[in-house]
GROMACS .gro file of N, CA, C and O in nm:
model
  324
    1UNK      N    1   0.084  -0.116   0.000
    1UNK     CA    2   0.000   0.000   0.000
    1UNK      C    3   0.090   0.124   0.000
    1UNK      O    4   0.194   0.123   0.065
    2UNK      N    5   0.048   0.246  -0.081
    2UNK     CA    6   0.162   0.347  -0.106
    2UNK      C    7   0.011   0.478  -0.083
    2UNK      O    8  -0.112   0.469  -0.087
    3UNK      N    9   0.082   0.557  -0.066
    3UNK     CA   10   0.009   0.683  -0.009
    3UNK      C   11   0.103   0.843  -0.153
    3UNK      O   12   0.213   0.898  -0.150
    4UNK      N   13   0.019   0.852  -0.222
    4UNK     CA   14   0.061   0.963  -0.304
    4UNK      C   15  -0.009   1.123  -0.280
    4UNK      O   16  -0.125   1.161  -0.270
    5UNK      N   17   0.089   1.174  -0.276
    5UNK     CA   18   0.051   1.339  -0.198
    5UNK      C   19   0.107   1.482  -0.291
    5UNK      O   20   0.217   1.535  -0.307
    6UNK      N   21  -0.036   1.509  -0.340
    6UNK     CA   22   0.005   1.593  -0.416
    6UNK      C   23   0.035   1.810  -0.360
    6UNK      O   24  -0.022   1.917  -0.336
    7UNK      N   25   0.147   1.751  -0.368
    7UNK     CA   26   0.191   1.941  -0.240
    7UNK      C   27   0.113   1.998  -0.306
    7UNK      O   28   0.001   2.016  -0.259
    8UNK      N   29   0.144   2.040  -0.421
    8UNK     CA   30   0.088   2.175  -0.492
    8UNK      C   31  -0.082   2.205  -0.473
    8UNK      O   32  -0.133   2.316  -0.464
    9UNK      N   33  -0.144   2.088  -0.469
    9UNK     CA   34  -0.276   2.085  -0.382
    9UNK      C   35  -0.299   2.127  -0.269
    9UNK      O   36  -0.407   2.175  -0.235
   10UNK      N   37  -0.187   2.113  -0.188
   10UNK     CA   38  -0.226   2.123  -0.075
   10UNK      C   39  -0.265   2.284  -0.008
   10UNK      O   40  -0.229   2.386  -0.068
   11UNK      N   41  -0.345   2.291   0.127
   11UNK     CA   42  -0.363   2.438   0.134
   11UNK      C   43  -0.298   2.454   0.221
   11UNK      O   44  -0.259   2.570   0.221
   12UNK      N   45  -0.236   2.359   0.360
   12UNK     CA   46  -0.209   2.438   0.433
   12UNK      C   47  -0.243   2.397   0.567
   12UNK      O   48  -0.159   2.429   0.652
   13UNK      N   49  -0.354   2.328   0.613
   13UNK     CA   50  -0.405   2.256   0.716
   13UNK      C   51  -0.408   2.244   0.795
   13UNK      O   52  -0.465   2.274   0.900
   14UNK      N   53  -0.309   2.169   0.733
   14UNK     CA   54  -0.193   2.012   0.841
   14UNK      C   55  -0.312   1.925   0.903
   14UNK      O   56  -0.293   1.897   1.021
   15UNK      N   57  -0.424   1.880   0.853
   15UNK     CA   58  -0.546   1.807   0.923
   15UNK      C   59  -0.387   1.689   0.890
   15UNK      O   60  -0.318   1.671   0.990
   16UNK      N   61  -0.361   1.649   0.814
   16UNK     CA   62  -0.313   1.542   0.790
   16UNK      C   63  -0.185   1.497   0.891
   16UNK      O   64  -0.163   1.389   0.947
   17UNK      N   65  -0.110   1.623   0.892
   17UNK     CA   66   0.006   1.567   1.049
   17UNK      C   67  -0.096   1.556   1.167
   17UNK      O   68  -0.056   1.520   1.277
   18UNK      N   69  -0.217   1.584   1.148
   18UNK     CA   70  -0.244   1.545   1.343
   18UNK      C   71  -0.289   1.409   1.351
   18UNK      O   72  -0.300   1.350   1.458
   19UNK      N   73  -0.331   1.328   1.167
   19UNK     CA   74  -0.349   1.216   1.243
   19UNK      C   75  -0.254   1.092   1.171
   19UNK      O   76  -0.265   0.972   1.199
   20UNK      N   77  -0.157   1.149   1.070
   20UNK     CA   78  -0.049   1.077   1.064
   20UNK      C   79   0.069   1.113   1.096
   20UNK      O   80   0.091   1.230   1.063
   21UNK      N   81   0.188   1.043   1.168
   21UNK     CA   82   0.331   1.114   1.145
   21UNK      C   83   0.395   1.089   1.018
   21UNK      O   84   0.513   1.115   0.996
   22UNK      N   85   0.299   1.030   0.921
   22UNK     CA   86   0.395   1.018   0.799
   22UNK      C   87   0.417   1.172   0.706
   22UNK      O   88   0.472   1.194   0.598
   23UNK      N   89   0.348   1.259   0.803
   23UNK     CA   90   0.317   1.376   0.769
   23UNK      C   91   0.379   1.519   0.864
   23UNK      O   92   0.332   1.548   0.975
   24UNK      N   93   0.473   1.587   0.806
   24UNK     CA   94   0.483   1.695   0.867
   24UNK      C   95   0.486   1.827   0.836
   24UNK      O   96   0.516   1.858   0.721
   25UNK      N   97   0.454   1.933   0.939
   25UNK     CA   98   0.450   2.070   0.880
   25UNK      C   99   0.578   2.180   0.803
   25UNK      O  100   0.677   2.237   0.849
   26UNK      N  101   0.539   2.175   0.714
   26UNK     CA  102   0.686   2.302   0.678
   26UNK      C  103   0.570   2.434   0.685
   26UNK      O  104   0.471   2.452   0.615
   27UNK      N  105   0.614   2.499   0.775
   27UNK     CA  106   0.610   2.609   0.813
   27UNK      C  107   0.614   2.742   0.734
   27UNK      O  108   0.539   2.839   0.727
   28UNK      N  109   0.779   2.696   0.653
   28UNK     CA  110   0.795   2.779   0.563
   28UNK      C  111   0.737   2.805   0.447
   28UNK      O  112   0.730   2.920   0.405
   29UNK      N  113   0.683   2.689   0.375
   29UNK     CA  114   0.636   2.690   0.283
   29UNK      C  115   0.453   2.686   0.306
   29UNK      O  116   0.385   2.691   0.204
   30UNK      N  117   0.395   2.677   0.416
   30UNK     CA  118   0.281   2.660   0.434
   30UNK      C  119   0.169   2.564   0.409
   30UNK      O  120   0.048   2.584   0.413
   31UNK      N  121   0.264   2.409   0.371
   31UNK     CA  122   0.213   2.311   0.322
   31UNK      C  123   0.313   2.202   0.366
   31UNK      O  124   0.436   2.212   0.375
   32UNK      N  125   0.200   2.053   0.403
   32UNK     CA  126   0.294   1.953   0.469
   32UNK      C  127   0.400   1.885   0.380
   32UNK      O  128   0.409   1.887   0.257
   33UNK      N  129   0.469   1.829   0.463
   33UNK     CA  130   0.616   1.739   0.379
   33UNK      C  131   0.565   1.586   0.367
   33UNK      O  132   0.603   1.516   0.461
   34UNK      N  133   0.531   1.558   0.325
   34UNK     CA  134   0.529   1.385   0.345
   34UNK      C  135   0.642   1.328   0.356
   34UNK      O  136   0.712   1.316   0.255
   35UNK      N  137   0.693   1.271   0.503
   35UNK     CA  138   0.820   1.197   0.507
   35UNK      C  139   0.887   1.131   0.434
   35UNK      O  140   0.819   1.063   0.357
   36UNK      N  141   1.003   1.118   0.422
   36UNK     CA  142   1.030   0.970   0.324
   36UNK      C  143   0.987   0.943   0.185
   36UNK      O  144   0.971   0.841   0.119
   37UNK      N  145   0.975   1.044   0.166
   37UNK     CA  146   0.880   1.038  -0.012
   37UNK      C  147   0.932   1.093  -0.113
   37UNK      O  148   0.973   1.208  -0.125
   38UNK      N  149   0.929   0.999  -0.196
   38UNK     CA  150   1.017   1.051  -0.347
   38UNK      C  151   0.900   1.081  -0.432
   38UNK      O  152   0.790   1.028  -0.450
   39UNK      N  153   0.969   1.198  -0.484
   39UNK     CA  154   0.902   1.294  -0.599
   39UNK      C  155   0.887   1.187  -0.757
   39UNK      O  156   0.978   1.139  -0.825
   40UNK      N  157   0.788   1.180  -0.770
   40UNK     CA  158   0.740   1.096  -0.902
   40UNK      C  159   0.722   1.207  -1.059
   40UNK      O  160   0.775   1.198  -1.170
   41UNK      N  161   0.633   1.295  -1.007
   41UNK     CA  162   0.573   1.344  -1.104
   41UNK      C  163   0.609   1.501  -1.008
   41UNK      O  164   0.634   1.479  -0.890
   42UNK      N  165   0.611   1.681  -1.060
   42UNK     CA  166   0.652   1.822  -1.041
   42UNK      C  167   0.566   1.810  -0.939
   42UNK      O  168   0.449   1.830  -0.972
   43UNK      N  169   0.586   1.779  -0.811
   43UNK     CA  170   0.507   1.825  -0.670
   43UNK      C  171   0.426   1.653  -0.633
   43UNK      O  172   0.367   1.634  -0.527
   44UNK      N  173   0.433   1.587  -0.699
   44UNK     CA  174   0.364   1.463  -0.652
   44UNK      C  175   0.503   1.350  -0.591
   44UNK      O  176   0.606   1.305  -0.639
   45UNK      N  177   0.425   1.339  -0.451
   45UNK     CA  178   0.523   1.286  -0.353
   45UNK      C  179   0.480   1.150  -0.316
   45UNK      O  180   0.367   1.139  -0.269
   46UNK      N  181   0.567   1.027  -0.333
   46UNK     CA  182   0.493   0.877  -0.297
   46UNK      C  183   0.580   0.826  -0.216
   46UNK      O  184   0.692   0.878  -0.218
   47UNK      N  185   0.560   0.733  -0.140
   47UNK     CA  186   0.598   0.616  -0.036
   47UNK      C  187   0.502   0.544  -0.020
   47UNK      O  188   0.383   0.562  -0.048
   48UNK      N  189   0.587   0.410   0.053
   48UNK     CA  190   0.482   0.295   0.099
   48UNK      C  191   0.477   0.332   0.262
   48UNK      O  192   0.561   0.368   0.344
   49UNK      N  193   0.320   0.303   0.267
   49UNK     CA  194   0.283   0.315   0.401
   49UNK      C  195   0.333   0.177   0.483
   49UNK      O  196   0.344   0.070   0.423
   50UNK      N  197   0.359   0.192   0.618
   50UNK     CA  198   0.407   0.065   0.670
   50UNK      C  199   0.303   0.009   0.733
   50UNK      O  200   0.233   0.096   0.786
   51UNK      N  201   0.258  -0.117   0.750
   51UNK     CA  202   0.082  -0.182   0.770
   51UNK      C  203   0.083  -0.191   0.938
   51UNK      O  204   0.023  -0.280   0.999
   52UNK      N  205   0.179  -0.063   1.016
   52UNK     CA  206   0.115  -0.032   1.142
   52UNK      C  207   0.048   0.058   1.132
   52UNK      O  208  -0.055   0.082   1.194
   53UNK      N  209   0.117   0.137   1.024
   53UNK     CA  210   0.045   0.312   0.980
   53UNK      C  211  -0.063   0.288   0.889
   53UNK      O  212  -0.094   0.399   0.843
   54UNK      N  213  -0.131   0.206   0.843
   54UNK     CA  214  -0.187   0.199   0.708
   54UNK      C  215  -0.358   0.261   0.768
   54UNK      O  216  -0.401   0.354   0.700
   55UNK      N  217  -0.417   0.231   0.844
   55UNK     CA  218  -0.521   0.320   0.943
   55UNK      C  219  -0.513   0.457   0.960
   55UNK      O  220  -0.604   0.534   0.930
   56UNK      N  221  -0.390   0.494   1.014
   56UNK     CA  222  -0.384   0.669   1.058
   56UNK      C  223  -0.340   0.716   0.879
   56UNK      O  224  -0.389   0.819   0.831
   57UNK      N  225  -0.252   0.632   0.800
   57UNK     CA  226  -0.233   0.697   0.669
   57UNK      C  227  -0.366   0.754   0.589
   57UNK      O  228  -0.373   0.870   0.550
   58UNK      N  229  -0.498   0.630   0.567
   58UNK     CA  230  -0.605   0.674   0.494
   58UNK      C  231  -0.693   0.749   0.608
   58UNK      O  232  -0.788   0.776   0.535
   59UNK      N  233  -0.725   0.794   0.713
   59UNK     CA  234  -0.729   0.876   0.790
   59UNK      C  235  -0.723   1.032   0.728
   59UNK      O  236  -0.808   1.115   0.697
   60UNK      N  237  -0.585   1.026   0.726
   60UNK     CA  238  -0.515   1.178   0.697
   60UNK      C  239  -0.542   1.198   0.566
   60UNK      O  240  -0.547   1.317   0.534
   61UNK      N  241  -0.563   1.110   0.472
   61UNK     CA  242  -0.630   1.100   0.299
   61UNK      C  243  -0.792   1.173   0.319
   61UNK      O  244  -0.838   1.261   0.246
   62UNK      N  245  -0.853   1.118   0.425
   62UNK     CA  246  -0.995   1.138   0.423
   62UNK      C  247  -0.995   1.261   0.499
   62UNK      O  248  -1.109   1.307   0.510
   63UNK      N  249  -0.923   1.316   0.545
   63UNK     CA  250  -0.953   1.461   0.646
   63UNK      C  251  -0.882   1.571   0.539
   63UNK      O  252  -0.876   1.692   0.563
   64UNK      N  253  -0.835   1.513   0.428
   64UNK     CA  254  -0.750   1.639   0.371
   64UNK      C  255  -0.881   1.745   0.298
   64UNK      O  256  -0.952   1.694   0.212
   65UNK      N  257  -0.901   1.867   0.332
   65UNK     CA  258  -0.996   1.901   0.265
   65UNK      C  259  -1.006   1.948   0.129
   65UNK      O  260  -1.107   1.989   0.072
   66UNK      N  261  -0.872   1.934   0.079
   66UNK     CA  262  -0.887   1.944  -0.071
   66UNK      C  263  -0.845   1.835  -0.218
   66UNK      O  264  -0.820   1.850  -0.338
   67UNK      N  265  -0.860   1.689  -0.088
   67UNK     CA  266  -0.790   1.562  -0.150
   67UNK      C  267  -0.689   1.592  -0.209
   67UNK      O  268  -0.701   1.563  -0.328
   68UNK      N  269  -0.553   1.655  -0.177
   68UNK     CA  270  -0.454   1.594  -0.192
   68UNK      C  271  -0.389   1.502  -0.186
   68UNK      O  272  -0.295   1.483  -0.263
   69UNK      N  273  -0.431   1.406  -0.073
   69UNK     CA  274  -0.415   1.295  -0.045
   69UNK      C  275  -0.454   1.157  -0.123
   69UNK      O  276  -0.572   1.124  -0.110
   70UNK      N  277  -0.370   1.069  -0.202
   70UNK     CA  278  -0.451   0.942  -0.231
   70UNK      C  279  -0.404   0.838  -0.185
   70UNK      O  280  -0.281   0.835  -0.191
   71UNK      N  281  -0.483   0.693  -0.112
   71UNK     CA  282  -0.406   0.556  -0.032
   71UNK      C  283  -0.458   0.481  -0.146
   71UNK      O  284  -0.569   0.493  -0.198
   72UNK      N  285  -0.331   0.378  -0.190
   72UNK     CA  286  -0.366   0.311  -0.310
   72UNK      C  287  -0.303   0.203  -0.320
   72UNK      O  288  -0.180   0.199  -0.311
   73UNK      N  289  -0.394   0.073  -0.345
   73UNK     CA  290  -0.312  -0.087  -0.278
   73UNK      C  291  -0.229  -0.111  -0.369
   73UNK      O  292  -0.211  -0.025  -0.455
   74UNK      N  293  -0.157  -0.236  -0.376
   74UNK     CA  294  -0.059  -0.239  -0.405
   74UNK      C  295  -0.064  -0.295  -0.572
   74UNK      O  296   0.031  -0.347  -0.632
   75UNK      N  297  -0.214  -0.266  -0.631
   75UNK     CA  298  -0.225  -0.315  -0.729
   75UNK      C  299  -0.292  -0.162  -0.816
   75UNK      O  300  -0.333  -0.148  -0.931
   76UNK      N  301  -0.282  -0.085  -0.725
   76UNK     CA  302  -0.288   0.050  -0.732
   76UNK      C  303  -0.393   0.128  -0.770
   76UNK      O  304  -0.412   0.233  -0.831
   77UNK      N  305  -0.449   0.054  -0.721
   77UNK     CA  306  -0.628   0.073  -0.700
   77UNK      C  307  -0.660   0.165  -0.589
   77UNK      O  308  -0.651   0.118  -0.475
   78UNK      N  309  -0.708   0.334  -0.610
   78UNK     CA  310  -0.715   0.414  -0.495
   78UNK      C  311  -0.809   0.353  -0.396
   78UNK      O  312  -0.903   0.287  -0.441
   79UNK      N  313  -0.788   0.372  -0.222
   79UNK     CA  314  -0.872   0.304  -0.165
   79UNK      C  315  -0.922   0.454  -0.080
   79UNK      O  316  -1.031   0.453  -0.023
   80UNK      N  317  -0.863   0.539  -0.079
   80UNK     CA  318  -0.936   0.693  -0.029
   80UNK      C  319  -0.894   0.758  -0.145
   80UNK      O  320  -0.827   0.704  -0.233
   81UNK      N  321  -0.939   0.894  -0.145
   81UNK     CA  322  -0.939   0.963  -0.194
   81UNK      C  323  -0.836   1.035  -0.239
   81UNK      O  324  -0.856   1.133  -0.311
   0.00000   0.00000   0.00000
């Protein structure tokens, strides 16, 4: 299961660091970092979620209020948003 996070979407929030740590605030830029995540596509950020986090990951997918967030199995079928 991999979690893809698109920054340039993002507004600003941080709904998503309060209920994952795969998620943190940059301050500076006014939009979260997704840990550990390599850049795929100009602002789209992916990693695999680890299946202790895989609960709080689609969590933070479903609270993002402008779906930046997508959790997507490993056959890469979105399972949030």
């Amino acid at each position: 299961m991999r979690v893809e996070y698109d920054r340039d979407t993002c507004i600003g929030m941080f709904q998503c660091v309060d209920e994952w740590e795969g998620f943190e605030k940059n301050v500076d830029d006014g939009k979260a970092d997704l840990v550990d995540a390599e850049e795929t596509d100009d602002g789209v950020f992916v990693r695999e979620i680890p299946e202790d986090a895989e609960f709080d990951a689609k969590f933070a997918a479903r609270v993002c209020p402008v779906e930046a967030i997508r959790v997507l199995d490993d056959d890469g079928e979105q399972l949030v948003p």
